[in-house]
Amino acid sequence: MIGTILSKVFGTKNERELKRLWPLVEKVNDLEPAVVSLSEIQLKEKPPEFKKRLETGELLDDLLPEAFAFVREVSRRKLNMRHFDVQVLGGIALHEGRIAEMKTGEGKTLVATLPVFLNALEGNGVHIVTVNDYLAKRDTKWMGPLYNFFGLSVGVIQHDISFLYDPSYFSTDKRLDFLKPCSRQEAYAADITYGTNNEFGFDYLRDNMKYDIADYCQRQLNYAIVDEVDSILIDEARTPLIISGPSEESTDKYYRIDKIIPKLLQDKDYTIDEKAKTAILTEEGNIKVERLLGAGNLYDPSNIDLVHHVLQALKAHALFRKDVDYVVKDNEVIIVDEFTGRLMPGRRWSDGLHQAVEAKEDVKIESENQTLATITFQNYFRMYKKLAGMTGTADTEAEEFAKIYNLEVVVVPTNKPMIRLDHPDMVYKSEKGKFNAVLKEIEELHTKGQPVLVGTISIENSEILSHLLKKKNIPHSVLNAKYHENEAEIIAQAGRKGAITIATNMAGRGTDIILGGNPDGLARDLLRDKKEYTDDDWSKALAKAAEICTADRENVLSAGGFHILGTERHEARRIDNQLRGRSGRQGDPGSSHFYLSLEDDLMRIFGSDRISGLMEKLGMDEDMPIENKMVTKAIENAQKRVEAHNFDIRKHLIEYDDVMNKQRSEVYSFRKEILQGTNLKDRLFSMIDEVIDELLLIYCPEEKHLEEWDMKGIKDALYGVFSVSPELSPDNRESFREFLTAAVRHAYEKKESEITSDLMRYLEKVIMLQVIDSQWKDHLLGMDHLKEGIGLRGYGQKDPLVEYKKEAFDVFAEMTSRISTEIVTKLFKIQVQTKETIRKEPVQQKPISYNRGEGSSVQTVRRAKKVGRNDPCPCGSGRKFKKCCGTNA
């Protein structure tokens, strides 16, 4: 109540923020007349002038009004697009490192050019993050002429290739005109680089696995603008990026387990939790699985791995659906991104789940992978010096953006009033009744010439609807992950008179639907029958297409504008709003209508039973909808519950990954230091000191008298680690330590003189990198297992997160100690006969894959002989077993 009164008196926080920013917009406007009068040559002189002013001490904020006025004028001349005042406002918010919420159709791509130009003047690189490769290429070509005029280079990174924008380059594939292939390093060295969140994240991980600093692609992470920021930093943040390599497990077990799953009965042998996406065996199920697999007690320690894979197989059969969660293409299981509807080739679920799905679909099973490097989007993007974002839907998640990314949301007003008509939801008892109503509305709208975009949640539903429309002989286009190659063409014509487009979430992000259609796309259609055509043919076709599109636009406007027909509610309200936002752009008329059923996943899993009970009591049949405030409220509450559940998952993920992030930063910094170092000898001598201190701690502890020291033990350990056997006659601990240090260093100097200093420096670098990478890989595996079991500490009245932090610290300390010992041991034991026997080339690595998922599963190695935790390690290192090989035992 008090908050409402204060808002009325002082305005909301957002209103106060807009009031603060508006004077800057007016400064930009005041400069416009002077900038408009400049010649092209004078405009070209501006960027070098701005750079000089920065060098003399001016700040970017000082240049903002002039720079924005300059970009606005060049955009007007080169792109025929002048930034509206609200777009300038959005640009200021982005420059300040905030999220600009701008409704769909308000021209966010153009808005980004303002802060991108300003920040690129510093020469430290600007990254523009898009949701898919198509948009990265499209925006590079679209905005390329603008940046090219400024004298700024533009790169674009794709899944398997990189480009530089070059207006003089023409490709055999017209879609790649002006995009000149280049190396990844060249694309990152550009002033401005476009790419997807996945590619930026994976390139960071790949860089930190390289053996030469000259091979690194990314520079220091300076400034990033994330397009569709809610999709990337919230929706996709639930699953980390993982680079993994093959483990050596057999794949036969997946087929064996898959054969028994159809024999298990749901609710009797196992239960499914669709909210948490988990499967659990019942007591009866345990007995049945033991009998079917002939495995004895399932919960015997030797069978723990088996239980895990049975549960993964249950999930694959009961929770993961073909053409919804994945597709089978060319005898391969390919994941479908749940937020964009796009295929994700090369991505695999981890923890044995992908193999379980492959067994279910009876395709070739790829080996399970072991994590080599991993990072979450949250921690990757928080490394940027400055981060900003754009989206049509961010305000509902403002709290999460503030807490996790320290990003404030500024809601930017629309350029023209929104006049789209949003109809209330229609809820049907069954899916059949819903689809009947959807077909009826599509038929009516098609008859009057109003274009319709039909939004579906899954590929499966888009194809069901397509089949029903074909039976009624209603022409339509389908846009889903199976047909995404034609996305641009389908979208270009979706706004034409009477057009019907069925689309999954793909069409909900970053795509522009023009009322009346796109003349370019229509011109290509008109020339489709011609194998070759002249420039004159193209000009005539384009003129004819423009005439048709103009007439179509008038017809579409008179029919009510573009209509959005949603066939299901998404888990997040933001995704529904993105779909709605395809209509009513820039003040155009339009409408939206959502049709739901009680059989939809959202209503079935998270919805209220009260609605179903009410429909039963009223005796409503499947073709009769219910429409009232209670229903709308129940749907909204269901979505809020899902959003809260997903936020908890993301929060849980980042709390645990924050621990890993500190460790990852330390390891990657150490790696980089090694790569950049020319002389690592001092670092090695520090490691030698650490190892000697640890040996003294074990064999010559301070609390024991000199005569109680284990002299045989330390002598054997010195030989095991350093290959030295000095005569030992200690007087006191300190002098003994100095003696050992001198003896070991002398032995190393002697080895160096034998094989030359240059070769020794090279060996130091290579061995240090090999050991760090090997130990880090094993550490990631150990951390995966620690995370899996840490939740059980809650039963002992302990906070699992606190326990995880404690154990993670201990495990990391032990790993760093092992790294020092292993590096030192290898360097002292290495034997080199001649310089010619050493081939200076990077270590060959096993094939790696790039995954989106959690966890990793690796074969458990069991030792034949039981070794006590405090016993000397049998590997000969001289250290205690628990501090050496026993860490992962």
mmCIF file of N, CA and C in Angstrom, residues 3-83:
data_model
loop_
_atom_site.group_PDB
_atom_site.id
_atom_site.type_symbol
_atom_site.label_atom_id
_atom_site.label_comp_id
_atom_site.label_asym_id
_atom_site.label_seq_id
_atom_site.Cartn_x
_atom_site.Cartn_y
_atom_site.Cartn_z
ATOM 1 N N GLY A 3 3.993 1.394 -0.830
ATOM 2 C CA GLY A 3 4.747 1.396 -2.084
ATOM 3 C C GLY A 3 3.936 1.967 -3.228
ATOM 4 N N THR A 4 2.640 1.653 -3.262
ATOM 5 C CA THR A 4 1.765 2.152 -4.334
ATOM 6 C C THR A 4 1.632 3.662 -4.247
ATOM 7 N N ILE A 5 1.476 4.186 -3.023
ATOM 8 C CA ILE A 5 1.336 5.639 -2.828
ATOM 9 C C ILE A 5 2.613 6.354 -3.252
ATOM 10 N N LEU A 6 3.786 5.788 -2.841
ATOM 11 C CA LEU A 6 5.064 6.406 -3.204
ATOM 12 C C LEU A 6 5.274 6.405 -4.715
ATOM 13 N N SER A 7 4.841 5.309 -5.376
ATOM 14 C CA SER A 7 4.975 5.238 -6.836
ATOM 15 C C SER A 7 4.160 6.321 -7.511
ATOM 16 N N LYS A 8 2.960 6.582 -6.957
ATOM 17 C CA LYS A 8 2.104 7.617 -7.552
ATOM 18 C C LYS A 8 2.725 9.004 -7.384
ATOM 19 N N VAL A 9 3.399 9.197 -6.241
ATOM 20 C CA VAL A 9 3.985 10.515 -5.974
ATOM 21 C C VAL A 9 5.291 10.705 -6.753
ATOM 22 N N PHE A 10 6.189 9.685 -6.659
ATOM 23 C CA PHE A 10 7.523 9.831 -7.247
ATOM 24 C C PHE A 10 7.697 9.078 -8.565
ATOM 25 N N GLY A 11 6.719 8.272 -8.934
ATOM 26 C CA GLY A 11 6.858 7.450 -10.129
ATOM 27 C C GLY A 11 7.545 6.132 -9.796
ATOM 28 N N THR A 12 7.380 5.129 -10.653
ATOM 29 C CA THR A 12 8.031 3.841 -10.422
ATOM 30 C C THR A 12 9.535 3.991 -10.638
ATOM 31 N N LYS A 13 10.283 2.975 -10.221
ATOM 32 C CA LYS A 13 11.732 2.992 -10.404
ATOM 33 C C LYS A 13 12.068 3.149 -11.885
ATOM 34 N N ASN A 14 11.312 2.445 -12.748
ATOM 35 C CA ASN A 14 11.588 2.508 -14.187
ATOM 36 C C ASN A 14 11.288 3.905 -14.741
ATOM 37 N N GLU A 15 10.218 4.510 -14.275
ATOM 38 C CA GLU A 15 9.871 5.871 -14.740
ATOM 39 C C GLU A 15 10.950 6.877 -14.338
ATOM 40 N N ARG A 16 11.477 6.694 -13.132
ATOM 41 C CA ARG A 16 12.554 7.588 -12.679
ATOM 42 C C ARG A 16 13.815 7.381 -13.512
ATOM 43 N N GLU A 17 14.067 6.141 -13.892
ATOM 44 C CA GLU A 17 15.245 5.825 -14.704
ATOM 45 C C GLU A 17 15.114 6.426 -16.105
ATOM 46 N N LEU A 18 13.931 6.314 -16.690
ATOM 47 C CA LEU A 18 13.700 6.889 -18.021
ATOM 48 C C LEU A 18 13.852 8.414 -17.978
ATOM 49 N N LYS A 19 13.391 9.004 -16.881
ATOM 50 C CA LYS A 19 13.496 10.460 -16.715
ATOM 51 C C LYS A 19 14.963 10.883 -16.636
ATOM 52 N N ARG A 20 15.799 10.033 -16.023
ATOM 53 C CA ARG A 20 17.236 10.329 -15.914
ATOM 54 C C ARG A 20 17.921 10.248 -17.272
ATOM 55 N N LEU A 21 17.508 9.272 -18.095
ATOM 56 C CA LEU A 21 18.161 9.037 -19.379
ATOM 57 C C LEU A 21 17.702 9.992 -20.483
ATOM 58 N N TRP A 22 16.482 10.521 -20.341
ATOM 59 C CA TRP A 22 15.902 11.301 -21.447
ATOM 60 C C TRP A 22 16.730 12.535 -21.860
ATOM 61 N N PRO A 23 17.336 13.274 -20.915
ATOM 62 C CA PRO A 23 18.154 14.428 -21.342
ATOM 63 C C PRO A 23 19.277 14.038 -22.310
ATOM 64 N N LEU A 24 19.821 12.817 -22.188
ATOM 65 C CA LEU A 24 20.862 12.362 -23.125
ATOM 66 C C LEU A 24 20.281 12.180 -24.528
ATOM 67 N N VAL A 25 19.038 11.677 -24.587
ATOM 68 C CA VAL A 25 18.361 11.525 -25.885
ATOM 69 C C VAL A 25 18.191 12.905 -26.529
ATOM 70 N N GLU A 26 17.830 13.887 -25.721
ATOM 71 C CA GLU A 26 17.636 15.243 -26.238
ATOM 72 C C GLU A 26 18.954 15.836 -26.739
ATOM 73 N N LYS A 27 20.064 15.509 -26.062
ATOM 74 C CA LYS A 27 21.385 15.981 -26.529
ATOM 75 C C LYS A 27 21.696 15.403 -27.914
ATOM 76 N N VAL A 28 21.370 14.110 -28.089
ATOM 77 C CA VAL A 28 21.587 13.461 -29.392
ATOM 78 C C VAL A 28 20.742 14.154 -30.462
ATOM 79 N N ASN A 29 19.488 14.431 -30.106
ATOM 80 C CA ASN A 29 18.581 15.110 -31.055
ATOM 81 C C ASN A 29 19.083 16.509 -31.415
ATOM 82 N N ASP A 30 19.617 17.216 -30.416
ATOM 83 C CA ASP A 30 20.103 18.584 -30.658
ATOM 84 C C ASP A 30 21.277 18.606 -31.646
ATOM 85 N N LEU A 31 22.051 17.513 -31.667
ATOM 86 C CA LEU A 31 23.219 17.448 -32.554
ATOM 87 C C LEU A 31 22.845 17.027 -33.981
ATOM 88 N N GLU A 32 21.630 16.525 -34.155
ATOM 89 C CA GLU A 32 21.247 15.952 -35.444
ATOM 90 C C GLU A 32 21.360 16.932 -36.614
ATOM 91 N N PRO A 33 20.855 18.170 -36.513
ATOM 92 C CA PRO A 33 20.947 19.081 -37.667
ATOM 93 C C PRO A 33 22.379 19.279 -38.162
ATOM 94 N N ALA A 34 23.322 19.408 -37.225
ATOM 95 C CA ALA A 34 24.720 19.624 -37.614
ATOM 96 C C ALA A 34 25.299 18.378 -38.291
ATOM 97 N N VAL A 35 24.935 17.194 -37.788
ATOM 98 C CA VAL A 35 25.465 15.944 -38.354
ATOM 99 C C VAL A 35 24.868 15.678 -39.732
ATOM 100 N N VAL A 36 23.582 16.003 -39.915
ATOM 101 C CA VAL A 36 22.911 15.789 -41.197
ATOM 102 C C VAL A 36 23.593 16.592 -42.311
ATOM 103 N N SER A 37 24.135 17.757 -41.954
ATOM 104 C CA SER A 37 24.740 18.639 -42.960
ATOM 105 C C SER A 37 26.141 18.191 -43.382
ATOM 106 N N LEU A 38 26.726 17.208 -42.672
ATOM 107 C CA LEU A 38 28.079 16.761 -42.991
ATOM 108 C C LEU A 38 28.109 15.972 -44.297
ATOM 109 N N SER A 39 29.197 16.131 -45.033
ATOM 110 C CA SER A 39 29.368 15.359 -46.268
ATOM 111 C C SER A 39 29.822 13.949 -45.903
ATOM 112 N N GLU A 40 29.827 13.042 -46.880
ATOM 113 C CA GLU A 40 30.257 11.662 -46.645
ATOM 114 C C GLU A 40 31.719 11.622 -46.192
ATOM 115 N N ILE A 41 32.560 12.462 -46.782
ATOM 116 C CA ILE A 41 33.985 12.505 -46.403
ATOM 117 C C ILE A 41 34.132 12.963 -44.956
ATOM 118 N N GLN A 42 33.348 13.979 -44.579
ATOM 119 C CA GLN A 42 33.408 14.484 -43.194
ATOM 120 C C GLN A 42 32.930 13.421 -42.200
ATOM 121 N N LEU A 43 31.903 12.668 -42.604
ATOM 122 C CA LEU A 43 31.413 11.599 -41.726
ATOM 123 C C LEU A 43 32.479 10.520 -41.532
ATOM 124 N N LYS A 44 33.204 10.179 -42.605
ATOM 125 C CA LYS A 44 34.245 9.150 -42.526
ATOM 126 C C LYS A 44 35.405 9.570 -41.611
ATOM 127 N N GLU A 45 35.578 10.881 -41.454
ATOM 128 C CA GLU A 45 36.664 11.388 -40.605
ATOM 129 C C GLU A 45 36.326 11.307 -39.117
ATOM 130 N N LYS A 46 35.050 11.065 -38.808
ATOM 131 C CA LYS A 46 34.618 11.095 -37.408
ATOM 132 C C LYS A 46 35.193 9.962 -36.539
ATOM 133 N N PRO A 47 35.134 8.672 -36.977
ATOM 134 C CA PRO A 47 35.659 7.612 -36.097
ATOM 135 C C PRO A 47 37.107 7.820 -35.676
ATOM 136 N N PRO A 48 38.062 8.165 -36.613
ATOM 137 C CA PRO A 48 39.436 8.432 -36.162
ATOM 138 C C PRO A 48 39.512 9.591 -35.159
ATOM 139 N N GLU A 49 38.646 10.568 -35.358
ATOM 140 C CA GLU A 49 38.632 11.719 -34.435
ATOM 141 C C GLU A 49 38.193 11.271 -33.041
ATOM 142 N N PHE A 50 37.154 10.435 -32.986
ATOM 143 C CA PHE A 50 36.677 9.911 -31.693
ATOM 144 C C PHE A 50 37.784 9.113 -30.994
ATOM 145 N N LYS A 51 38.507 8.301 -31.749
ATOM 146 C CA LYS A 51 39.576 7.480 -31.164
ATOM 147 C C LYS A 51 40.691 8.358 -30.574
ATOM 148 N N LYS A 52 41.043 9.430 -31.278
ATOM 149 C CA LYS A 52 42.076 10.341 -30.776
ATOM 150 C C LYS A 52 41.640 10.994 -29.467
ATOM 151 N N ARG A 53 40.368 11.359 -29.414
ATOM 152 C CA ARG A 53 39.844 11.990 -28.191
ATOM 153 C C ARG A 53 39.894 11.024 -27.008
ATOM 154 N N LEU A 54 39.655 9.735 -27.273
ATOM 155 C CA LEU A 54 39.763 8.736 -26.210
ATOM 156 C C LEU A 54 41.204 8.627 -25.722
ATOM 157 N N GLU A 55 42.153 8.692 -26.669
ATOM 158 C CA GLU A 55 43.573 8.603 -26.319
ATOM 159 C C GLU A 55 44.037 9.781 -25.475
ATOM 160 N N THR A 56 43.366 10.933 -25.640
ATOM 161 C CA THR A 56 43.772 12.126 -24.872
ATOM 162 C C THR A 56 43.076 12.216 -23.514
ATOM 163 N N GLY A 57 42.304 11.165 -23.173
ATOM 164 C CA GLY A 57 41.737 11.124 -21.826
ATOM 165 C C GLY A 57 40.230 11.252 -21.726
ATOM 166 N N GLU A 58 39.535 11.552 -22.839
ATOM 167 C CA GLU A 58 38.071 11.613 -22.767
ATOM 168 C C GLU A 58 37.516 10.208 -22.548
ATOM 169 N N LEU A 59 36.346 10.145 -21.948
ATOM 170 C CA LEU A 59 35.702 8.858 -21.666
ATOM 171 C C LEU A 59 34.628 8.566 -22.714
ATOM 172 N N LEU A 60 34.224 7.307 -22.801
ATOM 173 C CA LEU A 60 33.154 6.930 -23.731
ATOM 174 C C LEU A 60 31.876 7.711 -23.450
ATOM 175 N N ASP A 61 31.603 7.922 -22.162
ATOM 176 C CA ASP A 61 30.390 8.677 -21.790
ATOM 177 C C ASP A 61 30.432 10.103 -22.351
ATOM 178 N N ASP A 62 31.633 10.680 -22.426
ATOM 179 C CA ASP A 62 31.761 12.046 -22.969
ATOM 180 C C ASP A 62 31.431 12.074 -24.461
ATOM 181 N N LEU A 63 31.759 10.988 -25.157
ATOM 182 C CA LEU A 63 31.541 10.931 -26.614
ATOM 183 C C LEU A 63 30.127 10.510 -26.991
ATOM 184 N N LEU A 64 29.372 9.960 -26.022
ATOM 185 C CA LEU A 64 28.093 9.303 -26.337
ATOM 186 C C LEU A 64 27.146 10.137 -27.210
ATOM 187 N N PRO A 65 26.793 11.377 -26.846
ATOM 188 C CA PRO A 65 25.821 12.108 -27.671
ATOM 189 C C PRO A 65 26.272 12.274 -29.126
ATOM 190 N N GLU A 66 27.533 12.659 -29.329
ATOM 191 C CA GLU A 66 28.050 12.856 -30.694
ATOM 192 C C GLU A 66 28.103 11.535 -31.465
ATOM 193 N N ALA A 67 28.607 10.484 -30.778
ATOM 194 C CA ALA A 67 28.746 9.182 -31.437
ATOM 195 C C ALA A 67 27.381 8.629 -31.851
ATOM 196 N N PHE A 68 26.376 8.758 -30.965
ATOM 197 C CA PHE A 68 25.039 8.249 -31.277
ATOM 198 C C PHE A 68 24.408 9.047 -32.424
ATOM 199 N N ALA A 69 24.585 10.363 -32.416
ATOM 200 C CA ALA A 69 24.040 11.200 -33.500
ATOM 201 C C ALA A 69 24.695 10.827 -34.829
ATOM 202 N N PHE A 70 26.002 10.540 -34.777
ATOM 203 C CA PHE A 70 26.765 10.151 -35.957
ATOM 204 C C PHE A 70 26.249 8.813 -36.523
ATOM 205 N N VAL A 71 26.065 7.798 -35.643
ATOM 206 C CA VAL A 71 25.581 6.483 -36.076
ATOM 207 C C VAL A 71 24.174 6.601 -36.663
ATOM 208 N N ARG A 72 23.349 7.396 -36.018
ATOM 209 C CA ARG A 72 21.966 7.579 -36.504
ATOM 210 C C ARG A 72 21.961 8.112 -37.936
ATOM 211 N N GLU A 73 22.820 9.085 -38.227
ATOM 212 C CA GLU A 73 22.844 9.689 -39.562
ATOM 213 C C GLU A 73 23.403 8.720 -40.609
ATOM 214 N N VAL A 74 24.479 8.008 -40.259
ATOM 215 C CA VAL A 74 25.049 7.045 -41.211
ATOM 216 C C VAL A 74 24.056 5.919 -41.484
ATOM 217 N N SER A 75 23.336 5.491 -40.465
ATOM 218 C CA SER A 75 22.312 4.449 -40.633
ATOM 219 C C SER A 75 21.212 4.931 -41.579
ATOM 220 N N ARG A 76 20.830 6.193 -41.438
ATOM 221 C CA ARG A 76 19.795 6.757 -42.322
ATOM 222 C C ARG A 76 20.254 6.722 -43.779
ATOM 223 N N ARG A 77 21.531 7.028 -43.992
ATOM 224 C CA ARG A 77 22.052 7.089 -45.367
ATOM 225 C C ARG A 77 22.348 5.695 -45.932
ATOM 226 N N LYS A 78 22.920 4.827 -45.127
ATOM 227 C CA LYS A 78 23.373 3.533 -45.644
ATOM 228 C C LYS A 78 22.317 2.430 -45.575
ATOM 229 N N LEU A 79 21.490 2.460 -44.524
ATOM 230 C CA LEU A 79 20.501 1.388 -44.336
ATOM 231 C C LEU A 79 19.071 1.863 -44.557
ATOM 232 N N ASN A 80 18.927 3.180 -44.772
ATOM 233 C CA ASN A 80 17.592 3.774 -44.895
ATOM 234 C C ASN A 80 16.760 3.547 -43.630
ATOM 235 N N MET A 81 17.446 3.547 -42.482
ATOM 236 C CA MET A 81 16.772 3.371 -41.189
ATOM 237 C C MET A 81 17.328 4.409 -40.215
ATOM 238 N N ARG A 82 16.445 5.261 -39.709
ATOM 239 C CA ARG A 82 16.851 6.272 -38.731
ATOM 240 C C ARG A 82 16.381 5.821 -37.354
ATOM 241 N N HIS A 83 17.267 5.865 -36.382
ATOM 242 C CA HIS A 83 16.917 5.438 -35.025
ATOM 243 C C HIS A 83 15.842 6.348 -34.432
#
